[in-house]
mmCIF file of C-alpha atoms and ligand atoms in Angstrom:
data_model
loop_
_atom_site.group_PDB
_atom_site.id
_atom_site.type_symbol
_atom_site.label_atom_id
_atom_site.label_comp_id
_atom_site.label_asym_id
_atom_site.label_seq_id
_atom_site.Cartn_x
_atom_site.Cartn_y
_atom_site.Cartn_z
ATOM 1 C CA MET A 1 113.616 52.063 81.598
ATOM 2 C CA VAL A 2 113.365 53.579 85.052
ATOM 3 C CA HIS A 3 110.938 56.458 85.514
ATOM 4 C CA ILE A 4 112.534 59.681 86.652
ATOM 5 C CA ASN A 5 110.935 62.297 88.879
ATOM 6 C CA ASP A 6 109.343 64.413 86.109
ATOM 7 C CA ASN A 7 109.066 67.363 88.450
ATOM 8 C CA TYR A 8 112.786 68.013 87.961
ATOM 9 C CA LEU A 9 112.082 68.849 84.331
ATOM 10 C CA LYS A 10 109.874 71.732 85.442
ATOM 11 C CA LEU A 11 112.817 73.484 87.132
ATOM 12 C CA LYS A 12 113.989 76.632 85.406
ATOM 13 C CA ALA A 13 117.555 76.274 84.067
ATOM 14 C CA GLY A 14 120.194 75.695 86.741
ATOM 15 C CA TYR A 15 120.145 76.684 90.385
ATOM 16 C CA LEU A 16 120.954 80.406 90.522
ATOM 17 C CA PHE A 17 124.441 80.296 92.012
ATOM 18 C CA PRO A 18 125.859 77.579 89.740
ATOM 19 C CA GLU A 19 124.500 79.593 86.788
ATOM 20 C CA ILE A 20 126.357 82.674 88.021
ATOM 21 C CA GLY A 21 129.455 80.523 88.491
ATOM 22 C CA ARG A 22 129.147 79.295 84.914
ATOM 23 C CA ARG A 23 128.984 82.841 83.526
ATOM 24 C CA VAL A 24 131.876 84.018 85.688
ATOM 25 C CA LYS A 25 133.993 81.054 84.651
ATOM 26 C CA ALA A 26 133.336 81.797 80.984
ATOM 27 C CA PHE A 27 134.380 85.410 81.578
ATOM 28 C CA CYS A 28 137.544 84.407 83.472
ATOM 29 C CA ASP A 29 138.501 81.870 80.803
ATOM 30 C CA ALA A 30 138.219 84.602 78.187
ATOM 31 C CA ASN A 31 139.936 87.207 80.401
ATOM 32 C CA PRO A 32 142.567 85.309 82.391
ATOM 33 C CA ASP A 33 144.205 88.500 83.737
ATOM 34 C CA ALA A 34 141.001 89.980 85.156
ATOM 35 C CA LYS A 35 140.977 90.113 88.947
ATOM 36 C CA VAL A 36 137.324 89.395 89.566
ATOM 37 C CA ILE A 37 135.758 90.401 92.903
ATOM 38 C CA ARG A 38 132.869 88.163 93.933
ATOM 39 C CA LEU A 39 129.986 89.690 95.865
ATOM 40 C CA GLY A 40 127.534 87.159 94.456
ATOM 41 C CA ILE A 41 126.831 84.169 96.662
ATOM 42 C CA GLY A 42 126.731 85.044 100.347
ATOM 43 C CA ASP A 43 129.785 83.030 101.302
ATOM 44 C CA VAL A 44 131.893 84.143 104.248
ATOM 45 C CA THR A 45 135.556 85.007 103.711
ATOM 46 C CA GLU A 46 136.964 85.546 107.192
ATOM 47 C CA PRO A 47 138.495 82.654 109.182
ATOM 48 C CA LEU A 48 136.676 80.873 112.000
ATOM 49 C CA PRO A 49 136.860 82.755 115.331
ATOM 50 C CA PRO A 50 139.747 81.522 117.571
ATOM 51 C CA ALA A 51 137.440 80.292 120.371
ATOM 52 C CA ILE A 52 135.700 78.021 117.860
ATOM 53 C CA VAL A 53 138.936 76.766 116.345
ATOM 54 C CA GLU A 54 140.284 75.986 119.811
ATOM 55 C CA ALA A 55 137.157 73.990 120.724
ATOM 56 C CA MET A 56 137.352 72.063 117.457
ATOM 57 C CA HIS A 57 141.038 71.234 118.020
ATOM 58 C CA ALA A 58 140.284 69.987 121.528
ATOM 59 C CA ALA A 59 137.441 67.850 120.174
ATOM 60 C CA VAL A 60 139.678 66.352 117.504
ATOM 61 C CA ASP A 61 142.155 65.446 120.253
ATOM 62 C CA GLU A 62 139.320 63.719 122.135
ATOM 63 C CA MET A 63 138.542 61.720 119.016
ATOM 64 C CA ALA A 64 142.214 60.668 118.853
ATOM 65 C CA ASN A 65 142.099 59.103 122.298
ATOM 66 C CA ARG A 66 140.504 55.701 123.060
ATOM 67 C CA ASP A 67 139.014 56.957 126.337
ATOM 68 C CA THR A 68 137.333 60.012 124.893
ATOM 69 C CA PHE A 69 136.626 58.810 121.354
ATOM 70 C CA ARG A 70 132.983 59.030 120.218
ATOM 71 C CA GLY A 71 131.186 57.168 117.462
ATOM 72 C CA TYR A 72 127.631 57.989 116.390
ATOM 73 C CA GLY A 73 126.194 60.862 118.358
ATOM 74 C CA PRO A 74 122.522 61.611 118.951
ATOM 75 C CA GLU A 75 120.917 62.389 115.581
ATOM 76 C CA GLN A 76 119.263 65.489 117.020
ATOM 77 C CA GLY A 77 122.568 66.887 118.293
ATOM 78 C CA TYR A 78 124.536 66.655 121.526
ATOM 79 C CA ASP A 79 122.886 68.026 124.659
ATOM 80 C CA PHE A 80 125.772 70.436 125.255
ATOM 81 C CA LEU A 81 124.910 72.205 121.992
ATOM 82 C CA ARG A 82 121.120 71.941 122.197
ATOM 83 C CA ASN A 83 121.168 73.336 125.727
ATOM 84 C CA ALA A 84 123.460 76.215 124.742
ATOM 85 C CA ILE A 85 121.175 77.078 121.803
ATOM 86 C CA ALA A 86 117.973 76.923 123.847
ATOM 87 C CA GLU A 87 119.396 79.063 126.638
ATOM 88 C CA ASN A 88 121.237 81.672 124.584
ATOM 89 C CA ASP A 89 119.247 82.040 121.398
ATOM 90 C CA PHE A 90 115.762 81.648 122.836
ATOM 91 C CA GLN A 91 115.291 81.599 126.612
ATOM 92 C CA ALA A 92 117.562 84.651 127.033
ATOM 93 C CA ARG A 93 115.136 86.501 124.716
ATOM 94 C CA GLY A 94 112.089 85.335 126.613
ATOM 95 C CA CYS A 95 111.178 82.679 124.009
ATOM 96 C CA ASN A 96 109.692 79.467 125.284
ATOM 97 C CA VAL A 97 111.894 76.979 123.396
ATOM 98 C CA SER A 98 113.384 73.926 125.098
ATOM 99 C CA ALA A 99 116.506 71.990 124.135
ATOM 100 C CA ASP A 100 114.535 68.945 123.007
ATOM 101 C CA GLU A 101 112.715 71.073 120.419
ATOM 102 C CA ILE A 102 116.036 71.788 118.667
ATOM 103 C CA PHE A 103 117.367 69.585 115.871
ATOM 104 C CA VAL A 104 121.015 70.191 114.994
ATOM 105 C CA SER A 105 121.754 69.715 111.297
ATOM 106 C CA ASP A 106 124.269 70.393 108.555
ATOM 107 C CA GLY A 107 122.525 73.442 107.112
ATOM 108 C CA SER A 108 119.408 75.554 106.822
ATOM 109 C CA LYS A 109 119.388 75.101 103.064
ATOM 110 C CA CYS A 110 118.977 71.356 103.616
ATOM 111 C CA ASP A 111 116.455 71.776 106.409
ATOM 112 C CA THR A 112 114.206 74.228 104.573
ATOM 113 C CA GLY A 113 114.080 71.756 101.694
ATOM 114 C CA ASN A 114 113.849 68.571 103.761
ATOM 115 C CA ILE A 115 111.005 69.860 105.926
ATOM 116 C CA LEU A 116 108.634 69.290 103.004
ATOM 117 C CA ASP A 117 108.957 65.520 103.557
ATOM 118 C CA ILE A 118 106.653 65.678 106.549
ATOM 119 C CA PHE A 119 103.908 67.736 104.908
ATOM 120 C CA GLY A 120 101.245 66.519 102.504
ATOM 121 C CA ALA A 121 101.676 67.178 98.803
ATOM 122 C CA ASP A 122 98.298 68.928 98.566
ATOM 123 C CA ASN A 123 99.173 71.848 100.840
ATOM 124 C CA THR A 124 98.979 75.337 99.363
ATOM 125 C CA VAL A 125 102.367 77.019 99.674
ATOM 126 C CA ALA A 126 103.110 80.753 99.798
ATOM 127 C CA VAL A 127 106.479 82.368 99.158
ATOM 128 C CA THR A 128 107.566 85.960 98.932
ATOM 129 C CA ASP A 129 108.833 87.229 95.594
ATOM 130 C CA PRO A 130 111.823 87.720 95.432
ATOM 131 C CA VAL A 131 112.702 84.691 97.529
ATOM 132 C CA TYR A 132 115.587 82.384 98.440
ATOM 133 C CA PRO A 133 115.287 79.987 95.458
ATOM 134 C CA VAL A 134 115.627 76.826 97.557
ATOM 135 C CA TYR A 135 112.084 77.217 98.932
ATOM 136 C CA VAL A 136 110.606 77.297 95.458
ATOM 137 C CA ASP A 137 112.799 74.674 93.818
ATOM 138 C CA THR A 138 112.272 72.092 96.561
ATOM 139 C CA ASN A 139 108.513 72.541 96.227
ATOM 140 C CA VAL A 140 108.828 72.005 92.495
ATOM 141 C CA MET A 141 110.963 68.884 93.007
ATOM 142 C CA SER A 142 108.439 67.424 95.426
ATOM 143 C CA GLY A 143 105.584 67.904 92.984
ATOM 144 C CA ARG A 144 103.727 70.673 94.774
ATOM 145 C CA THR A 145 103.593 72.937 91.708
ATOM 146 C CA GLY A 146 102.598 72.968 88.083
ATOM 147 C CA ALA A 147 104.775 74.332 85.294
ATOM 148 C CA ALA A 148 106.500 77.711 85.332
ATOM 149 C CA ASP A 149 105.155 80.606 83.264
ATOM 150 C CA ALA A 150 107.299 82.948 81.148
ATOM 151 C CA SER A 151 108.239 84.997 84.216
ATOM 152 C CA GLY A 152 109.396 81.864 86.057
ATOM 153 C CA ARG A 153 106.441 81.669 88.440
ATOM 154 C CA TYR A 154 105.115 78.172 89.076
ATOM 155 C CA ALA A 155 101.441 77.319 88.905
ATOM 156 C CA GLY A 156 100.092 76.358 92.295
ATOM 157 C CA LEU A 157 102.413 78.531 94.395
ATOM 158 C CA VAL A 158 101.103 81.741 95.951
ATOM 159 C CA TYR A 159 103.582 84.575 95.379
ATOM 160 C CA ILE A 160 103.665 87.594 97.673
ATOM 161 C CA PRO A 161 105.617 90.459 96.061
ATOM 162 C CA VAL A 162 108.051 92.386 98.249
ATOM 163 C CA THR A 163 109.347 95.470 96.476
ATOM 164 C CA ALA A 164 110.277 99.064 97.221
ATOM 165 C CA GLU A 165 106.608 99.971 96.573
ATOM 166 C CA ASN A 166 105.411 98.039 99.632
ATOM 167 C CA ASN A 167 108.538 98.742 101.652
ATOM 168 C CA PHE A 168 109.537 95.068 101.341
ATOM 169 C CA THR A 169 106.773 94.059 103.730
ATOM 170 C CA PRO A 170 104.917 90.913 102.635
ATOM 171 C CA ALA A 171 101.151 91.484 102.629
ATOM 172 C CA LEU A 172 98.925 88.741 104.031
ATOM 173 C CA PRO A 173 97.578 86.571 101.210
ATOM 174 C CA ASP A 174 93.980 87.176 100.200
ATOM 175 C CA GLN A 175 93.404 83.432 100.116
ATOM 176 C CA ARG A 176 94.012 80.666 102.635
ATOM 177 C CA VAL A 177 97.485 79.063 102.432
ATOM 178 C CA ASP A 178 98.854 76.133 104.429
ATOM 179 C CA LEU A 179 102.597 76.677 104.450
ATOM 180 C CA ILE A 180 104.238 80.106 104.365
ATOM 181 C CA TYR A 181 107.962 80.703 103.994
ATOM 182 C CA LEU A 182 109.210 83.880 105.645
ATOM 183 C CA CYS A 183 112.889 84.852 105.824
ATOM 184 C CA PHE A 184 114.001 87.711 108.091
ATOM 185 C CA PRO A 185 116.450 89.399 107.946
ATOM 186 C CA ASN A 186 115.570 88.782 104.363
ATOM 187 C CA ASN A 187 117.594 87.047 101.747
ATOM 188 C CA PRO A 188 117.845 88.595 99.157
ATOM 189 C CA THR A 189 116.574 92.106 100.014
ATOM 190 C CA GLY A 190 118.430 92.559 103.304
ATOM 191 C CA THR A 191 115.298 94.078 104.855
ATOM 192 C CA VAL A 192 113.721 93.144 108.189
ATOM 193 C CA ALA A 193 110.261 92.524 109.623
ATOM 194 C CA SER A 194 108.927 94.536 112.549
ATOM 195 C CA LYS A 195 107.261 92.879 115.507
ATOM 196 C CA GLU A 196 103.950 94.165 114.170
ATOM 197 C CA THR A 197 104.478 92.505 110.780
ATOM 198 C CA LEU A 198 105.359 89.178 112.377
ATOM 199 C CA ARG A 199 102.414 89.541 114.765
ATOM 200 C CA GLN A 200 100.072 89.830 111.754
ATOM 201 C CA TRP A 201 101.562 86.690 110.213
ATOM 202 C CA VAL A 202 101.265 84.714 113.427
ATOM 203 C CA ASP A 203 97.641 85.889 113.749
ATOM 204 C CA TYR A 204 97.005 84.861 110.144
ATOM 205 C CA ALA A 205 98.550 81.412 110.721
ATOM 206 C CA GLN A 206 96.490 80.920 113.866
ATOM 207 C CA ALA A 207 93.271 81.968 112.142
ATOM 208 C CA ASN A 208 93.931 79.751 109.112
ATOM 209 C CA ASP A 209 95.607 76.721 110.743
ATOM 210 C CA SER A 210 98.701 77.473 108.672
ATOM 211 C CA ILE A 211 102.345 76.831 109.489
ATOM 212 C CA ILE A 212 105.043 79.477 109.033
ATOM 213 C CA LEU A 213 108.475 78.212 107.968
ATOM 214 C CA PHE A 214 110.605 80.997 109.405
ATOM 215 C CA ASP A 215 114.171 81.241 108.135
ATOM 216 C CA ALA A 216 116.241 83.309 110.575
ATOM 217 C CA ALA A 217 119.679 82.389 109.235
ATOM 218 C CA TYR A 218 120.735 86.047 109.301
ATOM 219 C CA GLU A 219 119.367 87.041 112.713
ATOM 220 C CA ALA A 220 122.851 87.794 114.137
ATOM 221 C CA PHE A 221 123.058 90.791 111.801
ATOM 222 C CA ILE A 222 120.110 92.596 113.413
ATOM 223 C CA THR A 223 121.342 95.862 114.904
ATOM 224 C CA ASP A 224 117.983 97.525 115.593
ATOM 225 C CA PRO A 225 116.849 96.588 119.132
ATOM 226 C CA GLU A 226 113.179 96.800 118.080
ATOM 227 C CA ILE A 227 113.481 94.041 115.478
ATOM 228 C CA PRO A 228 112.689 90.492 116.646
ATOM 229 C CA HIS A 229 115.441 87.888 116.209
ATOM 230 C CA SER A 230 113.098 84.923 116.460
ATOM 231 C CA ILE A 231 109.501 84.385 115.463
ATOM 232 C CA TYR A 232 109.019 82.912 118.930
ATOM 233 C CA GLU A 233 109.318 86.446 120.312
ATOM 234 C CA ILE A 234 105.735 86.767 119.070
ATOM 235 C CA GLU A 235 103.184 85.321 121.441
ATOM 236 C CA GLY A 236 101.471 82.241 120.062
ATOM 237 C CA ALA A 237 104.176 81.543 117.449
ATOM 238 C CA ARG A 238 105.040 78.232 119.116
ATOM 239 C CA ASP A 239 101.740 76.888 117.860
ATOM 240 C CA VAL A 240 102.225 77.948 114.236
ATOM 241 C CA ALA A 241 105.914 78.197 113.338
ATOM 242 C CA ILE A 242 109.068 76.220 112.648
ATOM 243 C CA GLU A 243 112.293 78.237 112.783
ATOM 244 C CA PHE A 244 115.530 77.610 110.886
ATOM 245 C CA ARG A 245 118.860 78.925 112.158
ATOM 246 C CA SER A 246 122.437 78.562 111.028
ATOM 247 C CA PHE A 247 126.020 79.050 112.179
ATOM 248 C CA SER A 248 127.052 79.701 108.570
ATOM 249 C CA LYS A 249 126.927 83.447 108.370
ATOM 250 C CA ASN A 250 127.490 84.561 111.966
ATOM 251 C CA ALA A 251 130.230 82.103 112.953
ATOM 252 C CA GLY A 252 131.669 81.491 109.486
ATOM 253 C CA PHE A 253 130.447 77.883 109.087
ATOM 254 C CA THR A 254 129.550 77.897 105.381
ATOM 255 C CA GLY A 255 132.305 75.359 104.768
ATOM 256 C CA THR A 256 132.165 73.768 108.201
ATOM 257 C CA ARG A 257 128.401 73.094 108.209
ATOM 258 C CA CYS A 258 126.234 73.374 111.293
ATOM 259 C CA ALA A 259 122.703 74.680 111.689
ATOM 260 C CA PHE A 260 119.535 73.844 113.586
ATOM 261 C CA THR A 261 115.789 73.778 113.264
ATOM 262 C CA VAL A 262 113.281 74.413 116.026
ATOM 263 C CA VAL A 263 110.112 72.335 115.923
ATOM 264 C CA PRO A 264 107.945 73.195 118.931
ATOM 265 C CA LYS A 265 106.100 70.329 120.564
ATOM 266 C CA SER A 266 102.899 72.378 120.546
ATOM 267 C CA LEU A 267 102.841 72.576 116.734
ATOM 268 C CA ARG A 268 100.188 70.384 115.127
ATOM 269 C CA GLY A 269 98.954 69.383 111.702
ATOM 270 C CA LYS A 270 96.189 67.104 110.546
ATOM 271 C CA THR A 271 96.064 63.706 108.868
ATOM 272 C CA SER A 272 94.060 63.080 105.717
ATOM 273 C CA ASN A 273 91.350 61.736 108.055
ATOM 274 C CA GLY A 274 91.259 65.081 109.803
ATOM 275 C CA ASP A 275 92.920 63.880 113.018
ATOM 276 C CA SER A 276 95.186 66.385 114.747
ATOM 277 C CA VAL A 277 98.790 65.181 115.199
ATOM 278 C CA GLU A 278 102.022 66.629 116.589
ATOM 279 C CA ILE A 279 104.604 67.733 114.019
ATOM 280 C CA HIS A 280 107.627 67.254 116.316
ATOM 281 C CA PRO A 281 107.646 63.420 116.251
ATOM 282 C CA LEU A 282 107.323 63.453 112.462
ATOM 283 C CA TRP A 283 110.391 65.636 112.043
ATOM 284 C CA ASN A 284 112.222 63.577 114.666
ATOM 285 C CA ARG A 285 111.415 60.411 112.707
ATOM 286 C CA ARG A 286 112.515 61.950 109.429
ATOM 287 C CA HIS A 287 115.717 63.358 110.936
ATOM 288 C CA CYS A 288 116.712 60.072 112.635
ATOM 289 C CA THR A 289 115.989 58.012 109.541
ATOM 290 C CA ARG A 290 117.832 60.124 107.019
ATOM 291 C CA PHE A 291 120.542 61.820 109.078
ATOM 292 C CA ASN A 292 123.257 60.640 111.457
ATOM 293 C CA GLY A 293 124.058 63.921 113.095
ATOM 294 C CA VAL A 294 126.689 66.621 112.725
ATOM 295 C CA SER A 295 130.224 65.540 113.594
ATOM 296 C CA TYR A 296 131.348 65.912 117.210
ATOM 297 C CA PRO A 297 134.214 68.391 116.590
ATOM 298 C CA ILE A 298 131.894 70.635 114.587
ATOM 299 C CA GLN A 299 129.245 70.612 117.309
ATOM 300 C CA ARG A 300 131.931 71.462 119.889
ATOM 301 C CA GLY A 301 132.955 74.366 117.668
ATOM 302 C CA ALA A 302 129.340 75.518 117.368
ATOM 303 C CA ALA A 303 128.881 75.330 121.143
ATOM 304 C CA ALA A 304 131.973 77.524 121.586
ATOM 305 C CA ALA A 305 130.075 80.231 119.711
ATOM 306 C CA TYR A 306 128.141 80.710 122.974
ATOM 307 C CA SER A 307 131.199 81.020 125.250
ATOM 308 C CA ALA A 308 132.128 84.520 126.420
ATOM 309 C CA ALA A 309 135.096 84.622 124.033
ATOM 310 C CA GLY A 310 133.070 83.076 121.206
ATOM 311 C CA ARG A 311 130.295 85.622 121.557
ATOM 312 C CA GLN A 312 132.710 88.496 121.506
ATOM 313 C CA GLN A 313 134.584 87.178 118.477
ATOM 314 C CA ILE A 314 131.372 86.482 116.579
ATOM 315 C CA GLY A 315 130.158 89.961 117.440
ATOM 316 C CA GLU A 316 133.335 91.355 115.877
ATOM 317 C CA LEU A 317 132.911 89.208 112.780
ATOM 318 C CA VAL A 318 129.319 90.309 112.298
ATOM 319 C CA SER A 319 130.311 93.961 112.807
ATOM 320 C CA PHE A 320 133.059 93.546 110.237
ATOM 321 C CA TYR A 321 130.608 92.350 107.574
ATOM 322 C CA LEU A 322 128.065 95.002 108.551
ATOM 323 C CA GLU A 323 130.725 97.667 108.064
ATOM 324 C CA ASN A 324 131.303 96.213 104.586
ATOM 325 C CA ALA A 325 127.561 96.523 103.988
ATOM 326 C CA ARG A 326 127.666 100.150 105.127
ATOM 327 C CA LEU A 327 130.520 100.912 102.716
ATOM 328 C CA LEU A 328 128.575 99.360 99.856
ATOM 329 C CA ARG A 329 125.369 101.148 100.781
ATOM 330 C CA GLU A 330 126.946 104.545 101.174
ATOM 331 C CA GLY A 331 129.259 104.262 98.181
ATOM 332 C CA LEU A 332 126.356 103.394 95.894
ATOM 333 C CA THR A 333 123.966 105.912 97.390
ATOM 334 C CA GLN A 334 126.498 108.669 96.708
ATOM 335 C CA VAL A 335 126.283 108.002 92.990
ATOM 336 C CA GLY A 336 122.487 108.044 92.981
ATOM 337 C CA ILE A 337 121.720 104.318 93.177
ATOM 338 C CA ASP A 338 118.577 103.373 95.134
ATOM 339 C CA VAL A 339 119.845 101.056 97.832
ATOM 340 C CA TYR A 340 117.917 98.946 100.373
ATOM 341 C CA GLY A 341 118.860 96.547 103.159
ATOM 342 C CA GLY A 342 122.404 96.223 104.444
ATOM 343 C CA VAL A 343 121.675 97.716 107.885
ATOM 344 C CA ASN A 344 120.406 94.639 109.725
ATOM 345 C CA ALA A 345 121.620 92.150 107.143
ATOM 346 C CA PRO A 346 124.723 91.309 105.112
ATOM 347 C CA TYR A 347 122.943 91.903 101.794
ATOM 348 C CA VAL A 348 122.533 95.169 99.901
ATOM 349 C CA TRP A 349 119.661 95.240 97.432
ATOM 350 C CA LEU A 350 119.675 97.899 94.761
ATOM 351 C CA LYS A 351 117.691 99.167 91.815
ATOM 352 C CA THR A 352 119.642 98.610 88.612
ATOM 353 C CA PRO A 353 120.732 101.887 86.991
ATOM 354 C CA ASN A 354 118.966 103.063 83.827
ATOM 355 C CA ASP A 355 116.271 100.422 84.272
ATOM 356 C CA LEU A 356 118.596 97.713 83.013
ATOM 357 C CA SER A 357 117.348 94.169 83.433
ATOM 358 C CA SER A 358 118.982 92.308 86.310
ATOM 359 C CA TRP A 359 120.990 89.983 84.036
ATOM 360 C CA ASP A 360 122.016 92.832 81.692
ATOM 361 C CA PHE A 361 123.348 94.701 84.690
ATOM 362 C CA PHE A 362 125.100 91.531 85.883
ATOM 363 C CA ASP A 363 126.885 91.286 82.522
ATOM 364 C CA GLN A 364 127.739 95.006 82.468
ATOM 365 C CA LEU A 365 129.226 94.883 85.956
ATOM 366 C CA LEU A 366 131.211 91.765 85.129
ATOM 367 C CA GLN A 367 132.512 93.092 81.816
ATOM 368 C CA LYS A 368 133.280 96.655 82.887
ATOM 369 C CA GLY A 369 133.988 96.287 86.600
ATOM 370 C CA HIS A 370 135.091 92.646 86.867
ATOM 371 C CA LEU A 371 132.622 92.547 89.700
ATOM 372 C CA VAL A 372 130.118 89.774 90.454
ATOM 373 C CA GLY A 373 126.757 90.286 92.140
ATOM 374 C CA THR A 374 123.470 88.402 91.977
ATOM 375 C CA PRO A 375 120.719 89.376 89.518
ATOM 376 C CA GLY A 376 117.506 90.135 91.404
ATOM 377 C CA SER A 377 115.415 88.290 88.828
ATOM 378 C CA GLY A 378 117.209 85.086 89.869
ATOM 379 C CA PHE A 379 115.227 85.332 93.098
ATOM 380 C CA GLY A 380 111.868 85.744 91.384
ATOM 381 C CA ALA A 381 109.897 87.799 88.894
ATOM 382 C CA ALA A 382 109.456 90.703 91.325
ATOM 383 C CA GLY A 383 113.251 90.880 91.665
ATOM 384 C CA GLU A 384 113.576 91.952 88.028
ATOM 385 C CA GLY A 385 115.314 95.320 87.839
ATOM 386 C CA TYR A 386 117.033 94.730 91.172
ATOM 387 C CA PHE A 387 120.479 93.419 92.034
ATOM 388 C CA ARG A 388 122.037 91.971 95.194
ATOM 389 C CA LEU A 389 125.520 92.587 96.555
ATOM 390 C CA SER A 390 126.854 90.485 99.393
ATOM 391 C CA ALA A 391 128.903 92.117 102.140
ATOM 392 C CA PHE A 392 130.845 88.908 102.746
ATOM 393 C CA ASN A 393 134.327 89.751 101.570
ATOM 394 C CA SER A 394 137.582 91.299 102.715
ATOM 395 C CA ARG A 395 137.589 95.037 103.474
ATOM 396 C CA ALA A 396 140.058 95.683 100.662
ATOM 397 C CA ASN A 397 137.844 93.890 98.154
ATOM 398 C CA VAL A 398 134.714 95.719 99.274
ATOM 399 C CA GLU A 399 136.436 99.105 99.007
ATOM 400 C CA GLU A 400 137.750 98.193 95.585
ATOM 401 C CA ALA A 401 134.316 96.877 94.599
ATOM 402 C CA VAL A 402 132.673 100.217 95.383
ATOM 403 C CA GLN A 403 135.167 102.011 93.169
ATOM 404 C CA ARG A 404 134.717 99.532 90.348
ATOM 405 C CA PHE A 405 130.941 99.697 90.641
ATOM 406 C CA VAL A 406 131.035 103.476 90.315
ATOM 407 C CA LYS A 407 133.469 103.398 87.371
ATOM 408 C CA SER A 408 131.424 100.777 85.550
ATOM 409 C CA LEU A 409 128.458 103.186 85.443
ATOM 410 C CA SER A 410 130.259 105.599 83.146
HETATM 411 C C1 MLT B 1 123.000 83.249 99.224
HETATM 412 O O1 MLT B 1 123.928 83.804 98.639
HETATM 413 O O2 MLT B 1 121.820 83.533 98.996
HETATM 414 C C2 MLT B 1 123.319 82.227 100.251
HETATM 415 O O3 MLT B 1 124.695 82.089 100.397
HETATM 416 C C3 MLT B 1 122.771 80.963 99.884
HETATM 417 C C4 MLT B 1 122.812 79.997 101.005
HETATM 418 O O4 MLT B 1 123.030 80.369 102.160
HETATM 419 O O5 MLT B 1 122.574 78.832 100.706
#
């Protein structure tokens, strides 16, 4: 018989969101009349902005015409999109990122997992706890960990707790690590990192020859002008960081799929012989071998996000979700719940009432309020006793959700 990848057997139960889906389905099957409101997975609800839709329609028309039809595009993305990204997302903020350091892809989830292909299996990996589960699970799948303990923590990974006690600021590890995943604005806590915090991490990475895998998928939600949008706003970060970005949450592309990863040409790693090599050509090789690029109409739509109309419409979309977050935050605070995040991020992170476990609170909210959130413990052991609500929903549903949340407490 064929050998399987045994590492998959180390994974804890199902991936978090399918597990939530399973429980919600069981509830709905048993309660067919319940009108469940879903603030679990961070999936957008509002339609694509008109400027993006228009650009996609025009691109589809091009594909329908022999003279303008396109087959395979460049694997790394079309220049029109890479240039728009480099200019608007980075150069306009004073970050030294060029278009040929940008790799357009179908999602940050895929990229944050796939990036492991180009790094040796013996690297020490650090993650925050709680953490976006994809970082952990893909390390498990690729054999970089041992087994999980009773709390779900895997041997071999370095966990950095981020809780209310340390103001959700990840402390530098007291040992040397090779790869460090940081996500800001943070999923799941909805909190942000100051320039000073990121400066310390860049300094750490420089001193230890580490690489930071910086997930900035939620950067569009930053409202505080003092908070950096990109790790490349920190001097020296080009030499120690890869950044992941997405059109999913700002432009509503969760179903459409378009994202990008920045791999600076100055970033280096070492071979097992100790020779220093550039990381950029490795990722380029991996990307071109395993990926044929994002479709042309989708890239045209993504590029329209940077047009004057696109920027304004995306700004309105982001403000809409942030207002939802404010309603959640304030509604819950009024009834004495400890609430975090939700100011520079579309996620509200809260302490479960009466010290309920995260999953017990999930069940209570589902049963009594017909409301779905995400148990904090699903993001890691340090998330136990916390709960996440997503602000991605219609205004009516968010208002109703606040009322149901409050009622379900009594
Ligand atoms: C989440 O709910 O954490 C996100 O939607 C997951 C993702 O973006 O893959």
